[in-house]
Amino acid sequence: MNIPGNIITLIAGIALTLISLWYGQNHGLMPIEASQGAQDVDELFNLMMTIATGLFLIVEGVIVYCMIRFRRKKGDQTDGPGIEGNVPLEIVWTAIPTVVVFILALYSFEVYNNLGGLDPETSRDFPQEEMQMAEGGNQGKMVAYNPHQGHLSLGIGNANADMEVDVNGIQYAWIFTGQDNGIVSGELHVPVNKRVKLNMKAGDVIHAFWVPQLRLKQDVLPGRDSNLTFIANREGKYPIICAELCGPYHGGMKTFLYVHSEEEYEQWVQDNTFANAQEKADTMASLSAPITDESRLQMHSHHLGIDEDVLKQLTIDN
């Protein structure tokens, strides 16, 4: 039975659409969602995966079909027919990608806006050269380019937050300082379902703050402030990764985000407030203690190449 080509094309189109839709929603490539806004990002990614799957099947299907349908027959040494140009086909394969890119651009623009990326306080970008010229003494120009009283920043979201944390990225660590409690830590601790604003800066080179489970990533540039505002809605421990090649030990620049319940977070603040205060007191006591000859000798022993046994002997002799 000869099946009309139109029927075969229709069946293939339906099958391709169903496979693309199914795989686009069930690829399992994304980590768990741990923040508000993560679902929007995932839906955008799923749409792109659906389109990519359909295009992959079309291209690979055409290649396989042509390999079988137009393969060289045994004993045939002649050249194939000369084919040059096909205007309708070129219009089609130019128009389809253009429409796809246009749709994805609008959709991603909407998702970025929902995340707060188009907040004028945050997303406005100023060339570094203009900032330096303004700060060099031309106050008139500084006012013209800085309507936010020096608050020039990049990032996502600048809304009022329940808590703010200052973040300093240096080779090869993230240093977090809570604005409300003063706790300095190498890990980020936040309560669940609270709006958190990160005020980030880089102390040396370019870094990138990335938490895959929160679907957030932001470059951190020397001399430029950047912000990230998020609401973590799932308790847990999530990796914080530097996503910018920042030096030979870039791979070791990792730490963790801990999302606590309200009670656990308050307990963490209480424990670490005391620990920080005790550490500061010990440091101040050490700095304010009078320096004796023994302590001075111990302080400089490694510069003089004196090992521990010789140091003890010198101390006893004295």
PDB file of C-alpha atoms in Angstrom:
ATOM      1  CA  MET A   1       0.000   0.000   0.000  1.00  0.00           C
ATOM      2  CA  ASN A   2       1.372   3.335  -1.048  1.00  0.00           C
ATOM      3  CA  ILE A   3       0.864   5.978   1.617  1.00  0.00           C
ATOM      4  CA  PRO A   4       0.661   9.537   0.235  1.00  0.00           C
ATOM      5  CA  GLY A   5       3.639  11.707   1.045  1.00  0.00           C
ATOM      6  CA  ASN A   6       1.430  14.331   2.673  1.00  0.00           C
ATOM      7  CA  ILE A   7       0.143  11.790   5.186  1.00  0.00           C
ATOM      8  CA  ILE A   8       3.673  10.662   6.032  1.00  0.00           C
ATOM      9  CA  THR A   9       4.805  14.271   6.479  1.00  0.00           C
ATOM     10  CA  LEU A  10       1.801  15.000   8.725  1.00  0.00           C
ATOM     11  CA  ILE A  11       2.444  11.949  10.908  1.00  0.00           C
ATOM     12  CA  ALA A  12       6.153  12.776  11.157  1.00  0.00           C
ATOM     13  CA  GLY A  13       5.321  16.367  12.116  1.00  0.00           C
ATOM     14  CA  ILE A  14       2.929  15.261  14.851  1.00  0.00           C
ATOM     15  CA  ALA A  15       5.429  12.739  16.220  1.00  0.00           C
ATOM     16  CA  LEU A  16       8.237  15.305  16.176  1.00  0.00           C
ATOM     17  CA  THR A  17       6.073  17.856  17.998  1.00  0.00           C
ATOM     18  CA  LEU A  18       5.004  15.390  20.685  1.00  0.00           C
ATOM     19  CA  ILE A  19       8.566  14.172  21.266  1.00  0.00           C
ATOM     20  CA  SER A  20       9.870  17.746  21.481  1.00  0.00           C
ATOM     21  CA  LEU A  21       7.146  18.805  23.919  1.00  0.00           C
ATOM     22  CA  TRP A  22       7.673  15.763  26.126  1.00  0.00           C
ATOM     23  CA  TYR A  23      11.459  16.026  26.278  1.00  0.00           C
ATOM     24  CA  GLY A  24      11.322  19.804  26.731  1.00  0.00           C
ATOM     25  CA  GLN A  25       9.322  19.307  29.937  1.00  0.00           C
ATOM     26  CA  ASN A  26      11.059  16.147  31.195  1.00  0.00           C
ATOM     27  CA  HIS A  27      14.767  16.564  30.414  1.00  0.00           C
ATOM     28  CA  GLY A  28      15.756  16.568  34.083  1.00  0.00           C
ATOM     29  CA  LEU A  29      18.804  18.770  33.472  1.00  0.00           C
ATOM     30  CA  MET A  30      18.026  21.489  36.011  1.00  0.00           C
ATOM     31  CA  PRO A  31      18.745  21.233  39.762  1.00  0.00           C
ATOM     32  CA  ILE A  32      15.981  21.653  42.315  1.00  0.00           C
ATOM     33  CA  GLU A  33      14.254  25.030  42.559  1.00  0.00           C
ATOM     34  CA  ALA A  34      15.118  26.849  45.773  1.00  0.00           C
ATOM     35  CA  SER A  35      13.956  30.408  45.164  1.00  0.00           C
ATOM     36  CA  GLN A  36      11.061  32.456  43.968  1.00  0.00           C
ATOM     37  CA  GLY A  37      11.722  33.212  40.336  1.00  0.00           C
ATOM     38  CA  ALA A  38      13.440  29.889  39.693  1.00  0.00           C
ATOM     39  CA  GLN A  39      10.251  28.559  38.098  1.00  0.00           C
ATOM     40  CA  ASP A  40      10.215  31.421  35.576  1.00  0.00           C
ATOM     41  CA  VAL A  41      13.797  30.645  34.587  1.00  0.00           C
ATOM     42  CA  ASP A  42      13.008  26.944  34.262  1.00  0.00           C
ATOM     43  CA  GLU A  43       9.990  27.600  32.053  1.00  0.00           C
ATOM     44  CA  LEU A  44      12.164  29.696  29.744  1.00  0.00           C
ATOM     45  CA  PHE A  45      14.794  26.957  29.674  1.00  0.00           C
ATOM     46  CA  ASN A  46      12.136  24.309  28.966  1.00  0.00           C
ATOM     47  CA  LEU A  47      10.859  26.335  25.999  1.00  0.00           C
ATOM     48  CA  MET A  48      14.379  26.605  24.605  1.00  0.00           C
ATOM     49  CA  MET A  49      14.911  22.883  25.153  1.00  0.00           C
ATOM     50  CA  THR A  50      11.649  22.102  23.340  1.00  0.00           C
ATOM     51  CA  ILE A  51      12.658  24.202  20.336  1.00  0.00           C
ATOM     52  CA  ALA A  52      16.194  22.800  20.339  1.00  0.00           C
ATOM     53  CA  THR A  53      14.895  19.225  20.453  1.00  0.00           C
ATOM     54  CA  GLY A  54      12.586  19.843  17.491  1.00  0.00           C
ATOM     55  CA  LEU A  55      15.376  21.456  15.447  1.00  0.00           C
ATOM     56  CA  PHE A  56      17.773  18.638  16.323  1.00  0.00           C
ATOM     57  CA  LEU A  57      15.285  15.981  15.179  1.00  0.00           C
ATOM     58  CA  ILE A  58      14.528  17.862  11.952  1.00  0.00           C
ATOM     59  CA  VAL A  59      18.182  18.353  11.012  1.00  0.00           C
ATOM     60  CA  GLU A  60      19.285  14.868  11.981  1.00  0.00           C
ATOM     61  CA  GLY A  61      16.193  13.345  10.368  1.00  0.00           C
ATOM     62  CA  VAL A  62      16.863  15.081   7.061  1.00  0.00           C
ATOM     63  CA  ILE A  63      20.502  13.951   7.150  1.00  0.00           C
ATOM     64  CA  VAL A  64      19.561  10.322   7.796  1.00  0.00           C
ATOM     65  CA  TYR A  65      16.804  10.428   5.144  1.00  0.00           C
ATOM     66  CA  CYS A  66      19.184  11.847   2.535  1.00  0.00           C
ATOM     67  CA  MET A  67      21.880   9.296   3.408  1.00  0.00           C
ATOM     68  CA  ILE A  68      19.403   6.482   2.705  1.00  0.00           C
ATOM     69  CA  ARG A  69      17.290   7.969  -0.082  1.00  0.00           C
ATOM     70  CA  PHE A  70      20.143   9.415  -2.149  1.00  0.00           C
ATOM     71  CA  ARG A  71      22.926   6.952  -1.388  1.00  0.00           C
ATOM     72  CA  ARG A  72      25.133   5.906  -4.286  1.00  0.00           C
ATOM     73  CA  LYS A  73      23.967   2.741  -5.979  1.00  0.00           C
ATOM     74  CA  LYS A  74      26.370  -0.112  -6.460  1.00  0.00           C
ATOM     75  CA  GLY A  75      28.462   0.347  -9.595  1.00  0.00           C
ATOM     76  CA  ASP A  76      27.303   3.920 -10.184  1.00  0.00           C
ATOM     77  CA  GLN A  77      30.379   6.113 -10.795  1.00  0.00           C
ATOM     78  CA  THR A  78      28.561   9.130 -12.257  1.00  0.00           C
ATOM     79  CA  ASP A  79      28.232  12.539 -10.659  1.00  0.00           C
ATOM     80  CA  GLY A  80      25.005  13.602  -9.022  1.00  0.00           C
ATOM     81  CA  PRO A  81      22.739  16.301 -10.473  1.00  0.00           C
ATOM     82  CA  GLY A  82      24.008  19.828 -10.092  1.00  0.00           C
ATOM     83  CA  ILE A  83      21.866  21.827  -7.623  1.00  0.00           C
ATOM     84  CA  GLU A  84      22.488  25.530  -7.101  1.00  0.00           C
ATOM     85  CA  GLY A  85      20.322  27.807  -5.000  1.00  0.00           C
ATOM     86  CA  ASN A  86      16.740  27.513  -3.796  1.00  0.00           C
ATOM     87  CA  VAL A  87      15.250  30.888  -2.950  1.00  0.00           C
ATOM     88  CA  PRO A  88      12.045  29.663  -1.241  1.00  0.00           C
ATOM     89  CA  LEU A  89      14.046  27.236   0.915  1.00  0.00           C
ATOM     90  CA  GLU A  90      16.557  29.916   1.892  1.00  0.00           C
ATOM     91  CA  ILE A  91      13.716  32.270   2.844  1.00  0.00           C
ATOM     92  CA  VAL A  92      12.160  29.572   5.024  1.00  0.00           C
ATOM     93  CA  TRP A  93      15.339  28.642   6.902  1.00  0.00           C
ATOM     94  CA  THR A  94      16.114  32.312   7.451  1.00  0.00           C
ATOM     95  CA  ALA A  95      12.628  33.293   8.566  1.00  0.00           C
ATOM     96  CA  ILE A  96      12.118  30.429  11.049  1.00  0.00           C
ATOM     97  CA  PRO A  97      15.271  31.123  13.149  1.00  0.00           C
ATOM     98  CA  THR A  98      14.491  34.843  13.069  1.00  0.00           C
ATOM     99  CA  VAL A  99      11.023  34.272  14.501  1.00  0.00           C
ATOM    100  CA  VAL A 100      12.368  31.822  17.108  1.00  0.00           C
ATOM    101  CA  VAL A 101      15.079  34.243  18.263  1.00  0.00           C
ATOM    102  CA  PHE A 102      12.570  37.098  18.420  1.00  0.00           C
ATOM    103  CA  ILE A 103      10.174  35.072  20.591  1.00  0.00           C
ATOM    104  CA  LEU A 104      12.967  33.933  22.922  1.00  0.00           C
ATOM    105  CA  ALA A 105      14.282  37.489  23.220  1.00  0.00           C
ATOM    106  CA  LEU A 106      10.881  38.825  24.284  1.00  0.00           C
ATOM    107  CA  TYR A 107      10.299  35.945  26.698  1.00  0.00           C
ATOM    108  CA  SER A 108      13.736  36.214  28.330  1.00  0.00           C
ATOM    109  CA  PHE A 109      13.275  39.979  28.586  1.00  0.00           C
ATOM    110  CA  GLU A 110      10.019  39.399  30.488  1.00  0.00           C
ATOM    111  CA  VAL A 111      11.615  36.837  32.829  1.00  0.00           C
ATOM    112  CA  TYR A 112      14.546  39.170  33.536  1.00  0.00           C
ATOM    113  CA  ASN A 113      12.083  41.952  34.307  1.00  0.00           C
ATOM    114  CA  ASN A 114      10.101  39.711  36.684  1.00  0.00           C
ATOM    115  CA  LEU A 115      13.306  38.888  38.549  1.00  0.00           C
ATOM    116  CA  GLY A 116      13.966  42.596  39.025  1.00  0.00           C
ATOM    117  CA  GLY A 117      16.743  42.928  36.480  1.00  0.00           C
ATOM    118  CA  LEU A 118      15.177  46.003  34.921  1.00  0.00           C
ATOM    119  CA  ASP A 119      14.986  47.903  38.169  1.00  0.00           C
ATOM    120  CA  PRO A 120      16.368  51.319  37.115  1.00  0.00           C
ATOM    121  CA  GLU A 121      18.217  51.627  40.428  1.00  0.00           C
ATOM    122  CA  THR A 122      20.090  48.420  39.747  1.00  0.00           C
ATOM    123  CA  SER A 123      20.311  47.698  36.056  1.00  0.00           C
ATOM    124  CA  ARG A 124      21.493  51.094  34.875  1.00  0.00           C
ATOM    125  CA  ASP A 125      24.992  50.696  33.576  1.00  0.00           C
ATOM    126  CA  PHE A 126      27.554  53.473  33.484  1.00  0.00           C
ATOM    127  CA  PRO A 127      30.817  53.241  31.579  1.00  0.00           C
ATOM    128  CA  GLN A 128      33.747  53.043  33.938  1.00  0.00           C
ATOM    129  CA  GLU A 129      35.574  55.829  32.085  1.00  0.00           C
ATOM    130  CA  GLU A 130      32.747  58.265  32.704  1.00  0.00           C
ATOM    131  CA  MET A 131      32.660  57.374  36.390  1.00  0.00           C
ATOM    132  CA  GLN A 132      36.373  58.018  36.748  1.00  0.00           C
ATOM    133  CA  MET A 133      36.155  61.362  34.951  1.00  0.00           C
ATOM    134  CA  ALA A 134      33.297  62.435  37.183  1.00  0.00           C
ATOM    135  CA  GLU A 135      35.036  61.369  40.362  1.00  0.00           C
ATOM    136  CA  GLY A 136      38.200  63.144  39.199  1.00  0.00           C
ATOM    137  CA  GLY A 137      36.726  66.525  40.021  1.00  0.00           C
ATOM    138  CA  ASN A 138      34.042  67.302  37.459  1.00  0.00           C
ATOM    139  CA  GLN A 139      31.162  67.353  39.917  1.00  0.00           C
ATOM    140  CA  GLY A 140      28.754  68.675  37.322  1.00  0.00           C
ATOM    141  CA  LYS A 141      29.282  65.656  35.170  1.00  0.00           C
ATOM    142  CA  MET A 142      29.079  63.399  38.198  1.00  0.00           C
ATOM    143  CA  VAL A 143      25.592  64.704  38.968  1.00  0.00           C
ATOM    144  CA  ALA A 144      24.602  64.233  35.347  1.00  0.00           C
ATOM    145  CA  TYR A 145      25.710  60.607  35.302  1.00  0.00           C
ATOM    146  CA  ASN A 146      24.881  59.736  38.887  1.00  0.00           C
ATOM    147  CA  PRO A 147      21.278  60.520  39.765  1.00  0.00           C
ATOM    148  CA  HIS A 148      21.320  58.009  42.641  1.00  0.00           C
ATOM    149  CA  GLN A 149      23.854  59.754  44.896  1.00  0.00           C
ATOM    150  CA  GLY A 150      26.748  57.519  44.057  1.00  0.00           C
ATOM    151  CA  HIS A 151      24.762  54.282  44.053  1.00  0.00           C
ATOM    152  CA  LEU A 152      25.787  52.876  40.700  1.00  0.00           C
ATOM    153  CA  SER A 153      25.333  49.164  40.510  1.00  0.00           C
ATOM    154  CA  LEU A 154      24.586  46.145  38.376  1.00  0.00           C
ATOM    155  CA  GLY A 155      22.483  43.138  39.187  1.00  0.00           C
ATOM    156  CA  ILE A 156      18.992  41.872  39.838  1.00  0.00           C
ATOM    157  CA  GLY A 157      16.500  43.526  42.130  1.00  0.00           C
ATOM    158  CA  ASN A 158      16.876  46.554  44.346  1.00  0.00           C
ATOM    159  CA  ALA A 159      13.637  46.409  46.304  1.00  0.00           C
ATOM    160  CA  ASN A 160      13.491  46.845  50.069  1.00  0.00           C
ATOM    161  CA  ALA A 161      14.846  43.697  51.657  1.00  0.00           C
ATOM    162  CA  ASP A 162      14.309  41.995  55.007  1.00  0.00           C
ATOM    163  CA  MET A 163      18.060  41.735  55.436  1.00  0.00           C
ATOM    164  CA  GLU A 164      21.171  42.874  53.612  1.00  0.00           C
ATOM    165  CA  VAL A 165      24.529  41.159  53.413  1.00  0.00           C
ATOM    166  CA  ASP A 166      27.764  42.684  52.118  1.00  0.00           C
ATOM    167  CA  VAL A 167      29.707  40.263  49.922  1.00  0.00           C
ATOM    168  CA  ASN A 168      33.385  40.648  49.098  1.00  0.00           C
ATOM    169  CA  GLY A 169      34.844  38.343  46.457  1.00  0.00           C
ATOM    170  CA  ILE A 170      38.601  37.856  46.691  1.00  0.00           C
ATOM    171  CA  GLN A 171      41.025  35.247  45.442  1.00  0.00           C
ATOM    172  CA  TYR A 172      39.840  32.650  46.460  1.00  0.00           C
ATOM    173  CA  ALA A 173      37.001  33.116  48.920  1.00  0.00           C
ATOM    174  CA  TRP A 174      33.677  34.831  49.479  1.00  0.00           C
ATOM    175  CA  ILE A 175      33.467  36.954  52.643  1.00  0.00           C
ATOM    176  CA  PHE A 176      29.948  37.703  53.935  1.00  0.00           C
ATOM    177  CA  THR A 177      29.155  40.445  56.455  1.00  0.00           C
ATOM    178  CA  GLY A 178      25.621  40.839  57.781  1.00  0.00           C
ATOM    179  CA  GLN A 179      24.605  44.510  57.900  1.00  0.00           C
ATOM    180  CA  ASP A 180      22.151  44.022  60.759  1.00  0.00           C
ATOM    181  CA  ASN A 181      24.222  41.700  62.974  1.00  0.00           C
ATOM    182  CA  GLY A 182      27.831  42.386  61.921  1.00  0.00           C
ATOM    183  CA  ILE A 183      28.653  38.692  61.639  1.00  0.00           C
ATOM    184  CA  VAL A 184      31.575  37.986  59.308  1.00  0.00           C
ATOM    185  CA  SER A 185      31.539  34.526  57.789  1.00  0.00           C
ATOM    186  CA  GLY A 186      32.908  32.523  54.904  1.00  0.00           C
ATOM    187  CA  GLU A 187      29.440  31.032  54.391  1.00  0.00           C
ATOM    188  CA  LEU A 188      26.126  32.685  53.633  1.00  0.00           C
ATOM    189  CA  HIS A 189      23.295  32.008  56.089  1.00  0.00           C
ATOM    190  CA  VAL A 190      19.775  33.304  55.401  1.00  0.00           C
ATOM    191  CA  PRO A 191      16.270  32.573  56.706  1.00  0.00           C
ATOM    192  CA  VAL A 192      13.749  30.906  54.450  1.00  0.00           C
ATOM    193  CA  ASN A 193      11.077  33.016  52.716  1.00  0.00           C
ATOM    194  CA  LYS A 194      12.798  36.319  53.496  1.00  0.00           C
ATOM    195  CA  ARG A 195      13.920  38.833  50.904  1.00  0.00           C
ATOM    196  CA  VAL A 196      17.702  39.000  51.004  1.00  0.00           C
ATOM    197  CA  LYS A 197      19.785  41.628  49.256  1.00  0.00           C
ATOM    198  CA  LEU A 198      23.461  41.003  48.536  1.00  0.00           C
ATOM    199  CA  ASN A 199      25.674  44.070  48.072  1.00  0.00           C
ATOM    200  CA  MET A 200      28.615  42.638  46.206  1.00  0.00           C
ATOM    201  CA  LYS A 201      32.049  43.879  45.271  1.00  0.00           C
ATOM    202  CA  ALA A 202      35.343  42.361  44.154  1.00  0.00           C
ATOM    203  CA  GLY A 203      38.565  43.001  46.026  1.00  0.00           C
ATOM    204  CA  ASP A 204      40.972  42.062  43.252  1.00  0.00           C
ATOM    205  CA  VAL A 205      39.809  40.562  39.950  1.00  0.00           C
ATOM    206  CA  ILE A 206      36.508  39.732  38.240  1.00  0.00           C
ATOM    207  CA  HIS A 207      34.469  37.024  39.960  1.00  0.00           C
ATOM    208  CA  ALA A 208      30.966  35.665  39.334  1.00  0.00           C
ATOM    209  CA  PHE A 209      28.567  34.769  42.146  1.00  0.00           C
ATOM    210  CA  TRP A 210      26.530  31.703  41.115  1.00  0.00           C
ATOM    211  CA  VAL A 211      23.991  29.611  43.025  1.00  0.00           C
ATOM    212  CA  PRO A 212      22.494  27.124  40.521  1.00  0.00           C
ATOM    213  CA  GLN A 213      19.574  26.111  42.758  1.00  0.00           C
ATOM    214  CA  LEU A 214      18.475  29.746  43.049  1.00  0.00           C
ATOM    215  CA  ARG A 215      18.978  30.297  39.276  1.00  0.00           C
ATOM    216  CA  LEU A 216      21.066  33.381  40.078  1.00  0.00           C
ATOM    217  CA  LYS A 217      24.412  34.402  38.667  1.00  0.00           C
ATOM    218  CA  GLN A 218      25.991  37.839  38.725  1.00  0.00           C
ATOM    219  CA  ASP A 219      29.415  39.108  37.728  1.00  0.00           C
ATOM    220  CA  VAL A 220      31.292  40.907  40.517  1.00  0.00           C
ATOM    221  CA  LEU A 221      33.653  43.559  39.153  1.00  0.00           C
ATOM    222  CA  PRO A 222      36.455  45.506  40.860  1.00  0.00           C
ATOM    223  CA  GLY A 223      35.378  49.114  41.390  1.00  0.00           C
ATOM    224  CA  ARG A 224      31.730  48.406  40.588  1.00  0.00           C
ATOM    225  CA  ASP A 225      28.904  47.541  42.956  1.00  0.00           C
ATOM    226  CA  SER A 226      26.489  44.780  42.021  1.00  0.00           C
ATOM    227  CA  ASN A 227      23.324  43.592  43.738  1.00  0.00           C
ATOM    228  CA  LEU A 228      21.361  40.383  43.910  1.00  0.00           C
ATOM    229  CA  THR A 229      17.972  40.225  45.596  1.00  0.00           C
ATOM    230  CA  PHE A 230      16.300  36.873  46.126  1.00  0.00           C
ATOM    231  CA  ILE A 231      13.871  34.936  48.300  1.00  0.00           C
ATOM    232  CA  ALA A 232      15.012  31.401  49.096  1.00  0.00           C
ATOM    233  CA  ASN A 233      11.913  29.264  49.596  1.00  0.00           C
ATOM    234  CA  ARG A 234      13.443  25.863  50.337  1.00  0.00           C
ATOM    235  CA  GLU A 235      15.554  25.058  53.386  1.00  0.00           C
ATOM    236  CA  GLY A 236      18.845  23.358  52.644  1.00  0.00           C
ATOM    237  CA  LYS A 237      22.531  23.682  51.825  1.00  0.00           C
ATOM    238  CA  TYR A 238      23.409  24.899  48.335  1.00  0.00           C
ATOM    239  CA  PRO A 239      26.823  25.441  46.696  1.00  0.00           C
ATOM    240  CA  ILE A 240      28.059  28.944  45.906  1.00  0.00           C
ATOM    241  CA  ILE A 241      30.444  28.851  42.959  1.00  0.00           C
ATOM    242  CA  CYS A 242      32.665  31.411  41.296  1.00  0.00           C
ATOM    243  CA  ALA A 243      31.694  31.122  37.636  1.00  0.00           C
ATOM    244  CA  GLU A 244      34.474  33.366  36.325  1.00  0.00           C
ATOM    245  CA  LEU A 245      38.011  32.089  35.760  1.00  0.00           C
ATOM    246  CA  CYS A 246      39.662  34.262  38.420  1.00  0.00           C
ATOM    247  CA  GLY A 247      43.095  32.724  38.836  1.00  0.00           C
ATOM    248  CA  PRO A 248      45.054  29.466  39.156  1.00  0.00           C
ATOM    249  CA  TYR A 249      43.004  28.320  42.177  1.00  0.00           C
ATOM    250  CA  HIS A 250      39.658  29.422  40.737  1.00  0.00           C
ATOM    251  CA  GLY A 251      38.272  25.888  41.112  1.00  0.00           C
ATOM    252  CA  GLY A 252      38.684  26.084  44.884  1.00  0.00           C
ATOM    253  CA  MET A 253      36.606  29.249  45.281  1.00  0.00           C
ATOM    254  CA  LYS A 254      33.542  27.503  46.641  1.00  0.00           C
ATOM    255  CA  THR A 255      31.400  27.859  49.703  1.00  0.00           C
ATOM    256  CA  PHE A 256      27.772  27.211  50.670  1.00  0.00           C
ATOM    257  CA  LEU A 257      24.468  28.990  51.105  1.00  0.00           C
ATOM    258  CA  TYR A 258      22.526  27.741  54.132  1.00  0.00           C
ATOM    259  CA  VAL A 259      18.790  28.415  54.077  1.00  0.00           C
ATOM    260  CA  HIS A 260      17.471  28.024  57.634  1.00  0.00           C
ATOM    261  CA  SER A 261      14.082  28.054  59.256  1.00  0.00           C
ATOM    262  CA  GLU A 262      13.378  31.177  61.325  1.00  0.00           C
ATOM    263  CA  GLU A 263      14.315  29.406  64.561  1.00  0.00           C
ATOM    264  CA  GLU A 264      17.522  27.892  63.195  1.00  0.00           C
ATOM    265  CA  TYR A 265      18.613  31.215  61.744  1.00  0.00           C
ATOM    266  CA  GLU A 266      18.054  33.053  65.027  1.00  0.00           C
ATOM    267  CA  GLN A 267      20.077  30.373  66.816  1.00  0.00           C
ATOM    268  CA  TRP A 268      22.890  30.716  64.261  1.00  0.00           C
ATOM    269  CA  VAL A 269      22.924  34.498  64.732  1.00  0.00           C
ATOM    270  CA  GLN A 270      23.026  34.114  68.499  1.00  0.00           C
ATOM    271  CA  ASP A 271      25.839  31.557  68.420  1.00  0.00           C
ATOM    272  CA  ASN A 272      27.979  33.484  65.968  1.00  0.00           C
ATOM    273  CA  THR A 273      27.386  36.886  67.510  1.00  0.00           C
ATOM    274  CA  PHE A 274      28.917  35.580  70.747  1.00  0.00           C
ATOM    275  CA  ALA A 275      31.739  33.832  68.870  1.00  0.00           C
ATOM    276  CA  ASN A 276      32.561  36.967  66.896  1.00  0.00           C
ATOM    277  CA  ALA A 277      32.494  39.122  70.027  1.00  0.00           C
ATOM    278  CA  GLN A 278      34.770  36.691  71.856  1.00  0.00           C
ATOM    279  CA  GLU A 279      37.140  36.539  68.910  1.00  0.00           C
ATOM    280  CA  LYS A 280      37.287  40.333  68.729  1.00  0.00           C
ATOM    281  CA  ALA A 281      37.922  40.552  72.470  1.00  0.00           C
ATOM    282  CA  ASP A 282      40.752  38.022  72.217  1.00  0.00           C
ATOM    283  CA  THR A 283      42.243  39.895  69.284  1.00  0.00           C
ATOM    284  CA  MET A 284      42.063  43.235  71.104  1.00  0.00           C
ATOM    285  CA  ALA A 285      43.598  41.693  74.242  1.00  0.00           C
ATOM    286  CA  SER A 286      46.427  40.254  72.183  1.00  0.00           C
ATOM    287  CA  LEU A 287      47.090  43.528  70.405  1.00  0.00           C
ATOM    288  CA  SER A 288      46.985  45.584  73.605  1.00  0.00           C
ATOM    289  CA  ALA A 289      49.330  43.279  75.580  1.00  0.00           C
ATOM    290  CA  PRO A 290      52.875  44.661  76.177  1.00  0.00           C
ATOM    291  CA  ILE A 291      55.547  43.153  73.947  1.00  0.00           C
ATOM    292  CA  THR A 292      58.275  41.376  75.861  1.00  0.00           C
ATOM    293  CA  ASP A 293      61.726  40.426  74.590  1.00  0.00           C
ATOM    294  CA  GLU A 294      60.604  36.789  74.373  1.00  0.00           C
ATOM    295  CA  SER A 295      57.466  37.595  72.405  1.00  0.00           C
ATOM    296  CA  ARG A 296      59.407  39.911  70.083  1.00  0.00           C
ATOM    297  CA  LEU A 297      61.987  37.161  69.463  1.00  0.00           C
ATOM    298  CA  GLN A 298      59.214  34.635  68.818  1.00  0.00           C
ATOM    299  CA  MET A 299      57.489  37.039  66.424  1.00  0.00           C
ATOM    300  CA  HIS A 300      60.586  37.437  64.254  1.00  0.00           C
ATOM    301  CA  SER A 301      62.117  33.968  64.646  1.00  0.00           C
ATOM    302  CA  HIS A 302      60.899  32.705  61.272  1.00  0.00           C
ATOM    303  CA  HIS A 303      62.539  35.701  59.534  1.00  0.00           C
ATOM    304  CA  LEU A 304      65.844  34.888  61.242  1.00  0.00           C
ATOM    305  CA  GLY A 305      65.682  31.197  60.361  1.00  0.00           C
ATOM    306  CA  ILE A 306      65.490  30.113  64.026  1.00  0.00           C
ATOM    307  CA  ASP A 307      63.698  26.832  64.576  1.00  0.00           C
ATOM    308  CA  GLU A 308      61.579  25.996  67.610  1.00  0.00           C
ATOM    309  CA  ASP A 309      64.294  24.109  69.554  1.00  0.00           C
ATOM    310  CA  VAL A 310      66.813  26.938  69.198  1.00  0.00           C
ATOM    311  CA  LEU A 311      64.113  29.438  70.189  1.00  0.00           C
ATOM    312  CA  LYS A 312      63.398  27.519  73.406  1.00  0.00           C
ATOM    313  CA  GLN A 313      67.107  27.368  74.199  1.00  0.00           C
ATOM    314  CA  LEU A 314      67.502  31.112  73.721  1.00  0.00           C
ATOM    315  CA  THR A 315      64.466  31.793  75.905  1.00  0.00           C
ATOM    316  CA  ILE A 316      65.817  29.568  78.704  1.00  0.00           C
ATOM    317  CA  ASP A 317      69.268  31.142  78.511  1.00  0.00           C
ATOM    318  CA  ASN A 318      67.742  34.561  78.893  1.00  0.00           C
TER     319      ASN A 318
END
